[in-house]
GROMACS .gro file of C-alpha atoms in nm:
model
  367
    1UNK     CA    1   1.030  -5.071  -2.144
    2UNK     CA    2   1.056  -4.754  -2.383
    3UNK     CA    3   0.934  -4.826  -2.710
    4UNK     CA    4   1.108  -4.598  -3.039
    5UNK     CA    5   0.977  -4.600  -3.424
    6UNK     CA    6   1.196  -4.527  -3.685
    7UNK     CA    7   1.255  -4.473  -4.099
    8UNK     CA    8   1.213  -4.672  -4.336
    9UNK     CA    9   1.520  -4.532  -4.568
   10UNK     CA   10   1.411  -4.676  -4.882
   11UNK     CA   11   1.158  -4.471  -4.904
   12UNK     CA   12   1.125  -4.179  -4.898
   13UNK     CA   13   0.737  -4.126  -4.892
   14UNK     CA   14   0.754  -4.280  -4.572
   15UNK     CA   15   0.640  -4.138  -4.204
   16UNK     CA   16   0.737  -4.377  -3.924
   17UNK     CA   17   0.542  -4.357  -3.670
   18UNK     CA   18   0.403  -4.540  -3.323
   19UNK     CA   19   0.151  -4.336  -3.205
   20UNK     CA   20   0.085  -4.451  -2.835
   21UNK     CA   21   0.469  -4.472  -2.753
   22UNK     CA   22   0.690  -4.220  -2.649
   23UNK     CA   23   0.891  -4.105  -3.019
   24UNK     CA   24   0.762  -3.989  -3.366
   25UNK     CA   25   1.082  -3.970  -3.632
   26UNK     CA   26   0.998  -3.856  -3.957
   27UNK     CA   27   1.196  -3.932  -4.265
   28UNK     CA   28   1.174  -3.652  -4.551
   29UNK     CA   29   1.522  -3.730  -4.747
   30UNK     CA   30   1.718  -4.052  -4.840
   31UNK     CA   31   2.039  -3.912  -4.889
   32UNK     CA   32   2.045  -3.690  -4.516
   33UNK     CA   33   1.891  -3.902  -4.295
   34UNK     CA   34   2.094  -4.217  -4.491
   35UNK     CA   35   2.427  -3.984  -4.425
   36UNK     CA   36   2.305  -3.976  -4.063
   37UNK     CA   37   2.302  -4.289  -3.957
   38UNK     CA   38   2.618  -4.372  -4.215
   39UNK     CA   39   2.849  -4.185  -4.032
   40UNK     CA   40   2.788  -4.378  -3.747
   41UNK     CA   41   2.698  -4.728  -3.842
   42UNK     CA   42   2.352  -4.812  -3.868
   43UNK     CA   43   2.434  -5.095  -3.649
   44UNK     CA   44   2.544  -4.821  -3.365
   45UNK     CA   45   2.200  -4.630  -3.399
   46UNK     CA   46   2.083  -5.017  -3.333
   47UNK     CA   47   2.293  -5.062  -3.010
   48UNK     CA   48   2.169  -4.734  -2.864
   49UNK     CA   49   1.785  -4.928  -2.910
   50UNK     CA   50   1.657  -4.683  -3.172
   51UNK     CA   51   1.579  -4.890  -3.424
   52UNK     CA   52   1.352  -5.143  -3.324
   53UNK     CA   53   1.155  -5.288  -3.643
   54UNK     CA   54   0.910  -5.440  -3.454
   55UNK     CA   55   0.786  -5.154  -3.281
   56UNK     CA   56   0.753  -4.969  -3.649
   57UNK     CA   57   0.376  -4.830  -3.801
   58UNK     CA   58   0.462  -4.703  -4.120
   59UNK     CA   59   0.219  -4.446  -4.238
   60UNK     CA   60   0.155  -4.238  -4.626
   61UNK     CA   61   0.239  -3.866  -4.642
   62UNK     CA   62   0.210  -3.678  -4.930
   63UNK     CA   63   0.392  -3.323  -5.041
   64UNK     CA   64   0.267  -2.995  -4.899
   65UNK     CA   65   0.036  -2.832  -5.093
   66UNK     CA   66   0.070  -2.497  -5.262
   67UNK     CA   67  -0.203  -2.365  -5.010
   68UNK     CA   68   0.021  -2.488  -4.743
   69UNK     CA   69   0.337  -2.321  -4.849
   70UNK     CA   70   0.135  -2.022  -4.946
   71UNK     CA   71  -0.004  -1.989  -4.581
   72UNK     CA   72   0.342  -1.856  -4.497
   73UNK     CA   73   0.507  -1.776  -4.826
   74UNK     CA   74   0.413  -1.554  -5.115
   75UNK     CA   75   0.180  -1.659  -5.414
   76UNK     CA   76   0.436  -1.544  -5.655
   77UNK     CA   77   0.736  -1.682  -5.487
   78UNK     CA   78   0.547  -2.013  -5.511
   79UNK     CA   79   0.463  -2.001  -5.867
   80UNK     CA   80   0.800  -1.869  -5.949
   81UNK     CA   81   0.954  -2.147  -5.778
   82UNK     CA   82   0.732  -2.462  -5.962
   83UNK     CA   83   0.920  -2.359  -6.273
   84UNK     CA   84   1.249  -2.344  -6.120
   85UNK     CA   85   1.127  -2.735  -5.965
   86UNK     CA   86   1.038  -2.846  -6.323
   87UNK     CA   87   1.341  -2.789  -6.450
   88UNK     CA   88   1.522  -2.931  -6.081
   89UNK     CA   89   1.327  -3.265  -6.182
   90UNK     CA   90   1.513  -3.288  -6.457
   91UNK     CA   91   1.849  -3.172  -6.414
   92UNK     CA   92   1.811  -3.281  -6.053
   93UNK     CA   93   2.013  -2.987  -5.869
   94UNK     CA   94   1.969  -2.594  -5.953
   95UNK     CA   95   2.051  -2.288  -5.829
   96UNK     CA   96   1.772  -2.101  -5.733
   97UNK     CA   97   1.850  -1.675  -5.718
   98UNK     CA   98   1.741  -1.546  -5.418
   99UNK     CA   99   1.850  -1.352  -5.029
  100UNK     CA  100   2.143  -1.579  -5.086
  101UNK     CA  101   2.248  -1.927  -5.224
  102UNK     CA  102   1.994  -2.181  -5.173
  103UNK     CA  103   2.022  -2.499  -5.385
  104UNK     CA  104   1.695  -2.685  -5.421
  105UNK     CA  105   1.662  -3.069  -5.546
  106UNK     CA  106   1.345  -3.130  -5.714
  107UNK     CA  107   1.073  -3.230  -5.487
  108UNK     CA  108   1.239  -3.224  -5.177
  109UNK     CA  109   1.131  -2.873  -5.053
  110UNK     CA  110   0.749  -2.999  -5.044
  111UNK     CA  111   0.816  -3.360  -4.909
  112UNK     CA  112   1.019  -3.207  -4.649
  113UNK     CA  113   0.763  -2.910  -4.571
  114UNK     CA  114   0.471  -3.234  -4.584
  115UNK     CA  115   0.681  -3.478  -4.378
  116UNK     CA  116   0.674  -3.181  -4.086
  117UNK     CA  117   0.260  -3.130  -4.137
  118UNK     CA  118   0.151  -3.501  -4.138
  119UNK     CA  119   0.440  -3.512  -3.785
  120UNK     CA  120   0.260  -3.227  -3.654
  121UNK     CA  121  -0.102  -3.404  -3.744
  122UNK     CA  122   0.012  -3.739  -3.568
  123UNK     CA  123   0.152  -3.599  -3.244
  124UNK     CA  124  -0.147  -3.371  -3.221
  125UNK     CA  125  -0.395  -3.696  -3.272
  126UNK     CA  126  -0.196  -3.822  -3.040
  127UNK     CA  127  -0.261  -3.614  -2.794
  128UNK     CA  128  -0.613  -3.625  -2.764
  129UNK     CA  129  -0.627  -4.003  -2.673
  130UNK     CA  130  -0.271  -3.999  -2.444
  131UNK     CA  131  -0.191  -3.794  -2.187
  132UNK     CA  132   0.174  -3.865  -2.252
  133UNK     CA  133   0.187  -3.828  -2.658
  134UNK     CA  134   0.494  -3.920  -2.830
  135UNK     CA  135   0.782  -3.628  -2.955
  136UNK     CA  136   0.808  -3.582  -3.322
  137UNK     CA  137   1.150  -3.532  -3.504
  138UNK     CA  138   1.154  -3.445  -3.882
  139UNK     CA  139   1.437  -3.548  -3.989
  140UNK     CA  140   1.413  -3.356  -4.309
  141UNK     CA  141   1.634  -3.170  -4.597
  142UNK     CA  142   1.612  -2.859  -4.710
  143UNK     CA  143   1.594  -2.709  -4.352
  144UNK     CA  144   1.388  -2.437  -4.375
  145UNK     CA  145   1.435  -2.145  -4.080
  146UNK     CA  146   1.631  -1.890  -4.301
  147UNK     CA  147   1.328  -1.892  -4.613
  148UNK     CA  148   1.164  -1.565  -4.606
  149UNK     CA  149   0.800  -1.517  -4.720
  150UNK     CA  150   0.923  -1.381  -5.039
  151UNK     CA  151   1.225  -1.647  -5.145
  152UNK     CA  152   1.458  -1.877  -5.017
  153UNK     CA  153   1.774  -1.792  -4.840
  154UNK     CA  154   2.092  -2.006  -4.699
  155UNK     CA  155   2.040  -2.367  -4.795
  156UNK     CA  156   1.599  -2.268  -4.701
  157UNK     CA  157   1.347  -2.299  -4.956
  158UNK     CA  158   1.046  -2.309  -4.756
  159UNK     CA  159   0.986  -2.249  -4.371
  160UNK     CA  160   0.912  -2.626  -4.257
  161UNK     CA  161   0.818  -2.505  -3.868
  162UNK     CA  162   0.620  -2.181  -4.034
  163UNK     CA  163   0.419  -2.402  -4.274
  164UNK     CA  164   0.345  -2.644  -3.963
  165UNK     CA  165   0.263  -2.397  -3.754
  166UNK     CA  166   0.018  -2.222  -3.961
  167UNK     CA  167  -0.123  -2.560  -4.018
  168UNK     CA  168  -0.164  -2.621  -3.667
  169UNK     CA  169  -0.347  -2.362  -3.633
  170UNK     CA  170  -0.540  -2.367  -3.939
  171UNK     CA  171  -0.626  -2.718  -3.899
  172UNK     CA  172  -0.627  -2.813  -3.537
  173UNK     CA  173  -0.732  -2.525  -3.370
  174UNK     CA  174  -0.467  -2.441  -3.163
  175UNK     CA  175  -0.376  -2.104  -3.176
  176UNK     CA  176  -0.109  -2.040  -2.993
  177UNK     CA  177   0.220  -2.158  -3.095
  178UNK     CA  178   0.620  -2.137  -2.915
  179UNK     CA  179   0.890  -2.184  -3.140
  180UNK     CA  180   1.193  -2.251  -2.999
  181UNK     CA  181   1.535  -2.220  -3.248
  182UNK     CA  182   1.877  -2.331  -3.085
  183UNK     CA  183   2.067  -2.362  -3.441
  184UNK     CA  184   2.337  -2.146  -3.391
  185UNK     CA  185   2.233  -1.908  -3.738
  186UNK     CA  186   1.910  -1.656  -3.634
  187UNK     CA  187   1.572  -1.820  -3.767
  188UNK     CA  188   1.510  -1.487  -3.965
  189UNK     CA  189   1.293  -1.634  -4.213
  190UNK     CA  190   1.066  -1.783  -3.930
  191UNK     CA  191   1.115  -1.450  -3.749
  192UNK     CA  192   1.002  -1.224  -4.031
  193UNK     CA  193   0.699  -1.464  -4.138
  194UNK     CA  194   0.561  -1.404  -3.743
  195UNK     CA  195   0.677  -1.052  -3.652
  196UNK     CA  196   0.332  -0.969  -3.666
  197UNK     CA  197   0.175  -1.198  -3.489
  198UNK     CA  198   0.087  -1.184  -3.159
  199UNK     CA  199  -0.047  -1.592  -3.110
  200UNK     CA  200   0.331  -1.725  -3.235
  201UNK     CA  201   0.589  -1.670  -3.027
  202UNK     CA  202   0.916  -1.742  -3.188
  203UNK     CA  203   1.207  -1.753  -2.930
  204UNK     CA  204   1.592  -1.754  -3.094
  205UNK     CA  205   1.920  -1.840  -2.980
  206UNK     CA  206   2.198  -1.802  -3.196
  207UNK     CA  207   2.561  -1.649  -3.232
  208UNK     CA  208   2.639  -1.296  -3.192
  209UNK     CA  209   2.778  -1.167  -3.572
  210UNK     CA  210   2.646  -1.516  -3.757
  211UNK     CA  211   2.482  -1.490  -4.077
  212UNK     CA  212   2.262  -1.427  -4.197
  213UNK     CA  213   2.339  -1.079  -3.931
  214UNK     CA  214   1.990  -1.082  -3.789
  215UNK     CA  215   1.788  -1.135  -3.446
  216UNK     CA  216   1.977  -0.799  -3.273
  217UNK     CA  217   1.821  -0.826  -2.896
  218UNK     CA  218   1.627  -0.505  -2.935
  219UNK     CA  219   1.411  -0.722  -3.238
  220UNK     CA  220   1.094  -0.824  -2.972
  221UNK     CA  221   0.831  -0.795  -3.302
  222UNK     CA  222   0.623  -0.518  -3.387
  223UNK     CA  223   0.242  -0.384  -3.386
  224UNK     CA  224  -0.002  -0.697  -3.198
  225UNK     CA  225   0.319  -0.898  -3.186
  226UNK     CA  226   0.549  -0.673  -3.016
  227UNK     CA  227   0.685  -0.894  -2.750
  228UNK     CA  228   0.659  -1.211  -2.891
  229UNK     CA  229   0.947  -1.231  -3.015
  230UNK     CA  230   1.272  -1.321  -2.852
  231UNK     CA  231   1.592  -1.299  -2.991
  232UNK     CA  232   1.917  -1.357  -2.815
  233UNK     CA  233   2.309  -1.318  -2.925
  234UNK     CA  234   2.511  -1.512  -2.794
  235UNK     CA  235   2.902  -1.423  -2.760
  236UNK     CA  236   3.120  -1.673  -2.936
  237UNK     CA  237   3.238  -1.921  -2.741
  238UNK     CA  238   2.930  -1.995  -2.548
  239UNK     CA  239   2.805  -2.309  -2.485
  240UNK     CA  240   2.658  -2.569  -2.242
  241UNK     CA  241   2.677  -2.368  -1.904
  242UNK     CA  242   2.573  -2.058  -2.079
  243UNK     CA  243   2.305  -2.299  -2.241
  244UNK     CA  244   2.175  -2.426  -1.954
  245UNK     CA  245   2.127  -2.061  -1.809
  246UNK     CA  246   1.881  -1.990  -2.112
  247UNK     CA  247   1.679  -2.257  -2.039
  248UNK     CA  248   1.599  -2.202  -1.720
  249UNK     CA  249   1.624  -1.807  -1.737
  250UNK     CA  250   1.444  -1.751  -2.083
  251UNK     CA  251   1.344  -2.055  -2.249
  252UNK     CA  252   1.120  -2.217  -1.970
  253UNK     CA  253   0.996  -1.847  -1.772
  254UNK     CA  254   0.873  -1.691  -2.163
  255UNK     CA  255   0.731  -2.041  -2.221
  256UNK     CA  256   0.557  -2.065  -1.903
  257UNK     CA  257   0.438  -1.708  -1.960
  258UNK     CA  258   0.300  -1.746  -2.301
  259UNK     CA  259   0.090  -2.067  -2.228
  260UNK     CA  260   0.167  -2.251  -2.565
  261UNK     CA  261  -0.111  -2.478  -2.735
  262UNK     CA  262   0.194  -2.668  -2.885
  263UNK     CA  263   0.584  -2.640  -2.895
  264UNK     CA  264   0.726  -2.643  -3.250
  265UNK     CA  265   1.171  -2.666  -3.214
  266UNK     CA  266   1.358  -2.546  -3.488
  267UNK     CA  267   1.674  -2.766  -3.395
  268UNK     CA  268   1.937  -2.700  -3.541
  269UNK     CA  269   2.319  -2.914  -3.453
  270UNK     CA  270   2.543  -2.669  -3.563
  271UNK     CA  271   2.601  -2.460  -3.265
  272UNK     CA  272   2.799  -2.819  -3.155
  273UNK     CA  273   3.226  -2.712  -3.086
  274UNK     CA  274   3.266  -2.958  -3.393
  275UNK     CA  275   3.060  -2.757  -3.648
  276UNK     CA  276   3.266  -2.570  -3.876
  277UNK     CA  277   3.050  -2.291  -3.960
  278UNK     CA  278   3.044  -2.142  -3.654
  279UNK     CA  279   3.225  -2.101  -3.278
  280UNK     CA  280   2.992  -2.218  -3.046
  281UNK     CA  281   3.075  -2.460  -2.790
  282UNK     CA  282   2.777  -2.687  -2.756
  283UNK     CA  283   2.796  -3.063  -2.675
  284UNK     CA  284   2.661  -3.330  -2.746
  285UNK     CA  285   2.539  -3.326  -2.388
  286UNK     CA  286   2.404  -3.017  -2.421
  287UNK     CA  287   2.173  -3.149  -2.686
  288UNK     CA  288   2.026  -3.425  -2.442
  289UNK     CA  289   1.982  -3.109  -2.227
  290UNK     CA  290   1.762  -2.953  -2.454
  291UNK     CA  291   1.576  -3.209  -2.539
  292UNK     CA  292   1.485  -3.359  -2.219
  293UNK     CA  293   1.405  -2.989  -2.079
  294UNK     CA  294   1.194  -2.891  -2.411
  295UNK     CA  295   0.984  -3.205  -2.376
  296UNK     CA  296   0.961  -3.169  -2.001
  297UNK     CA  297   0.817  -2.851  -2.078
  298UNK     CA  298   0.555  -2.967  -2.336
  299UNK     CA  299   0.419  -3.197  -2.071
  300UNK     CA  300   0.347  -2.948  -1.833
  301UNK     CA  301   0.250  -2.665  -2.065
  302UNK     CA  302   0.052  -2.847  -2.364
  303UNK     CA  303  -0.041  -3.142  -2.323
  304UNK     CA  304   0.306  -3.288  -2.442
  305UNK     CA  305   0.254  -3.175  -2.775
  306UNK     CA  306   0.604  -3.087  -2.899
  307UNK     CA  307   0.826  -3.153  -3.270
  308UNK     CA  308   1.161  -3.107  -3.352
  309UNK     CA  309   1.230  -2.991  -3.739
  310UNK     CA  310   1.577  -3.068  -3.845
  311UNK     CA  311   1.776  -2.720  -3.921
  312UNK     CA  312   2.182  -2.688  -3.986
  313UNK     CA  313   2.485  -2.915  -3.856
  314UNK     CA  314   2.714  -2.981  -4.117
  315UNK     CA  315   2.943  -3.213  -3.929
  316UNK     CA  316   2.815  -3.542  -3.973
  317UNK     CA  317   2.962  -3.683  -3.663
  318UNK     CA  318   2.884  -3.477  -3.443
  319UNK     CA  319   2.562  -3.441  -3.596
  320UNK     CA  320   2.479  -3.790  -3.548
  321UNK     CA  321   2.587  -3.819  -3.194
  322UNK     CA  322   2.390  -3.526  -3.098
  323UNK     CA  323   2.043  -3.649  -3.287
  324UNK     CA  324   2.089  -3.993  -3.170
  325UNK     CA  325   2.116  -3.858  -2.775
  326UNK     CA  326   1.801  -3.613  -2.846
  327UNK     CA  327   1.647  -3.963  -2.900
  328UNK     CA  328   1.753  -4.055  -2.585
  329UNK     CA  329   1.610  -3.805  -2.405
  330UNK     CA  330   1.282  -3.801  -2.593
  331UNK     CA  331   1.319  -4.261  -2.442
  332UNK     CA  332   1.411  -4.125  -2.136
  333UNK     CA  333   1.690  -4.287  -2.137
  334UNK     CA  334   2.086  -4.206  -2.039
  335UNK     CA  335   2.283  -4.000  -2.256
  336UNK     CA  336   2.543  -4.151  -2.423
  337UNK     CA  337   2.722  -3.798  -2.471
  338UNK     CA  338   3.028  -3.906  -2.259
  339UNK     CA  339   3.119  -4.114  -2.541
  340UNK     CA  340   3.147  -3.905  -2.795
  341UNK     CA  341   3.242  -3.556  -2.642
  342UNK     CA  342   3.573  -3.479  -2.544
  343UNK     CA  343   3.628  -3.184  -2.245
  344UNK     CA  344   3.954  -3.143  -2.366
  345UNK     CA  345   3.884  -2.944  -2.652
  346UNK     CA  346   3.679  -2.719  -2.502
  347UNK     CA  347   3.771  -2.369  -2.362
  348UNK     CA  348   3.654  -2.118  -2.120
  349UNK     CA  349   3.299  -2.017  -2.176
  350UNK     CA  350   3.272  -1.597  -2.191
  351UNK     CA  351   3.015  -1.632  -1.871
  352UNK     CA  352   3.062  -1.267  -1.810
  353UNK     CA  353   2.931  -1.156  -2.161
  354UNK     CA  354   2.656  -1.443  -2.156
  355UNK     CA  355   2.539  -1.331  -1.816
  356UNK     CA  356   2.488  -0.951  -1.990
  357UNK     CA  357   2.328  -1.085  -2.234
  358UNK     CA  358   2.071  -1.333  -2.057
  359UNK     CA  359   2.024  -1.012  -1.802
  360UNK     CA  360   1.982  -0.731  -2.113
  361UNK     CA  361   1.731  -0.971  -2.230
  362UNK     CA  362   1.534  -1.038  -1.907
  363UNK     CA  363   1.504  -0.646  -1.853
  364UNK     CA  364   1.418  -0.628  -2.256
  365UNK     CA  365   1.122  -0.871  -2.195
  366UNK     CA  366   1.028  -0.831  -1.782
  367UNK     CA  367   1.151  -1.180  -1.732
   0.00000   0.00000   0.00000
């Protein structure tokens, strides 16, 4: 029998969380993860046996710190920013100047960047009592892969994976850290904050010509990090069999290479057909793909130490469906996509351009 934790929505300094069973979900916002599970039903979420109050530990986390956010972010971007939040407390919503527009409400920025270090703490406690710890998912707003060190940027205030993987690393010990980031936007804020860096490899998958216009293949990182990092285009149009190819012809052979201490995901739902920023063909199938392969590899890498962040995926449907059948792979159980996706609206992939992409990138990295 799998066991699952989940949120407790009405709360929102909440972390759910069974440590000696197979899922961690984090809830950082009401509004999100209550949007969620509203577009479905939270009575379907209940069907698919992911909510099972029973089989809940409810556990206190607190707001990052400023010495967490500054681990990755500037000291005056910070301090800047605490006046802009003052004012967000009590107006509620402002618009906050920076690479681009990024709205910011109040607190949320630090509960979400906190919800994603006390995930990261659990599954890594976890871990050293279980062969076979639990996957985390923060299922948090803002997302946070487009902040760069110096200021926010599209819908990002601070880098949530960043932050936890400088905390990781800070705090645990374990020094070296694979990113993975399948939204269908490049991760440049997480890219610039680890360009450097030759102990975090950040790996990105995203759509050729997408904002914010970053993650060309030729960026591999610079100085002791040249080489660790990845960043692949991907013609428009791609999706699940072009997916699949990654995985097993980037994803898994850098991974495997690299010898991670931890997987951090940067998991974002809006490369999905449905999405309306962007023309990607993703599934919702090709989500349980991920998942299942990412935690696959955690277990035979690092010790099954592995957490999803929650990045774009503005369609709340398809959102949903795709989240919910992550969870079923993290239960190991079926996927459920063949309910919600429809082949028919799906066109021909561009395999040739994918396949000269996946090769450039091989030859770019000796793959």
């Amino acid at each position: 029998m799998h066991e699952c934790i989940s949120v407790e929505i009405s709360d929102l300094g909440r972390l759910a969380v069974l440590l000696k069973f197979t899922m961690i979900l984090m809830g950082g916002e009401l509004e999100r993860f209550q949007g969620l599970v509203g577009q479905l039903g939270l009575e379907n979420l209940q069907r698919y046996s992911l909510f099972r109050s029973s089989d809940v530990i409810e556990l206190n986390f607190k707001p990052a710190s400023v010495d967490d956010i500054t681990s990755v972010h500037s000291r005056s971007y910070v301090s800047g920013l605490e006046k802009a939040m003052s004012k967000a407390s009590q107006e509620g919503l402002i618009f906050i100047e920076g690479s681009g527009p990024t709205y910011a409400t109040a607190t949320e920025s630090l509960i979400a960047a906190g919800a994603g270090i006390s995930l990261v703490d659990a599954v890594v406690e976890a871990s050293k009592v279980n062969p076979n710890p639990p996957v985390g998912f923060a299922l948090v707003r803002p997302p946070g892969h487009h902040a760069v060190p110096k200021g926010p940027m599209g819908f990002c205030v601070f880098g949530n994976v960043a932050v936890a993987a400088r905390h990781v690393q800070r705090v645990h010990g374990l020094k070296r850290v694979f990113i993975i980031d399948f939204d269908v936007h490049h991760g440049n804020g997480t890219n610039d904050a680890f360009y450097e860096d030759p102990d975090i490899f950040f790996l990105s998958t995203h759509q050729d010509g997408s904002y914010p216009g970053t993650g060309k293949i030729h960026e591999v990182g610079c100085g002791c990090g040249e080489g660790t990092s990845l960043n692949l285009p991907l013609p428009g149009g791609s999706g699940d069999t072009t997916m699949r190819s990654v995985f097993d012809d980037v994803i898994a052979p850098c991974a495997q290479r690299f010898q991670p201490d931890i997987i951090l995901v940067s998991a974002g739902y809006d490369a999905h057909v449905l999405d309306p920023l962007a023309s990607l063909q993703f599934t919702t199938g090709t989500y349980y793909m991920l998942a299942a392969s990412i935690k696959q590899l955690a277990r035979e890498l690092c010790g099954g130490r592995c957490v999803f962040f929650l990045e774009g995926g503005y369609n709340l449907e398809s959102l949903s469906y795709s989240v919910a059948d992550s969870f079923h792979a993290f239960l190991g159980e079926p996927s459920s996509a063949s309910k919600f996706d429809n082949p028919a609206i799906l066109y021909e992939e561009p395999l040739t351009k994918a396949k000269e992409a996946i090769q450039k990138i091989k030859h770019i990295h000796s793959l």
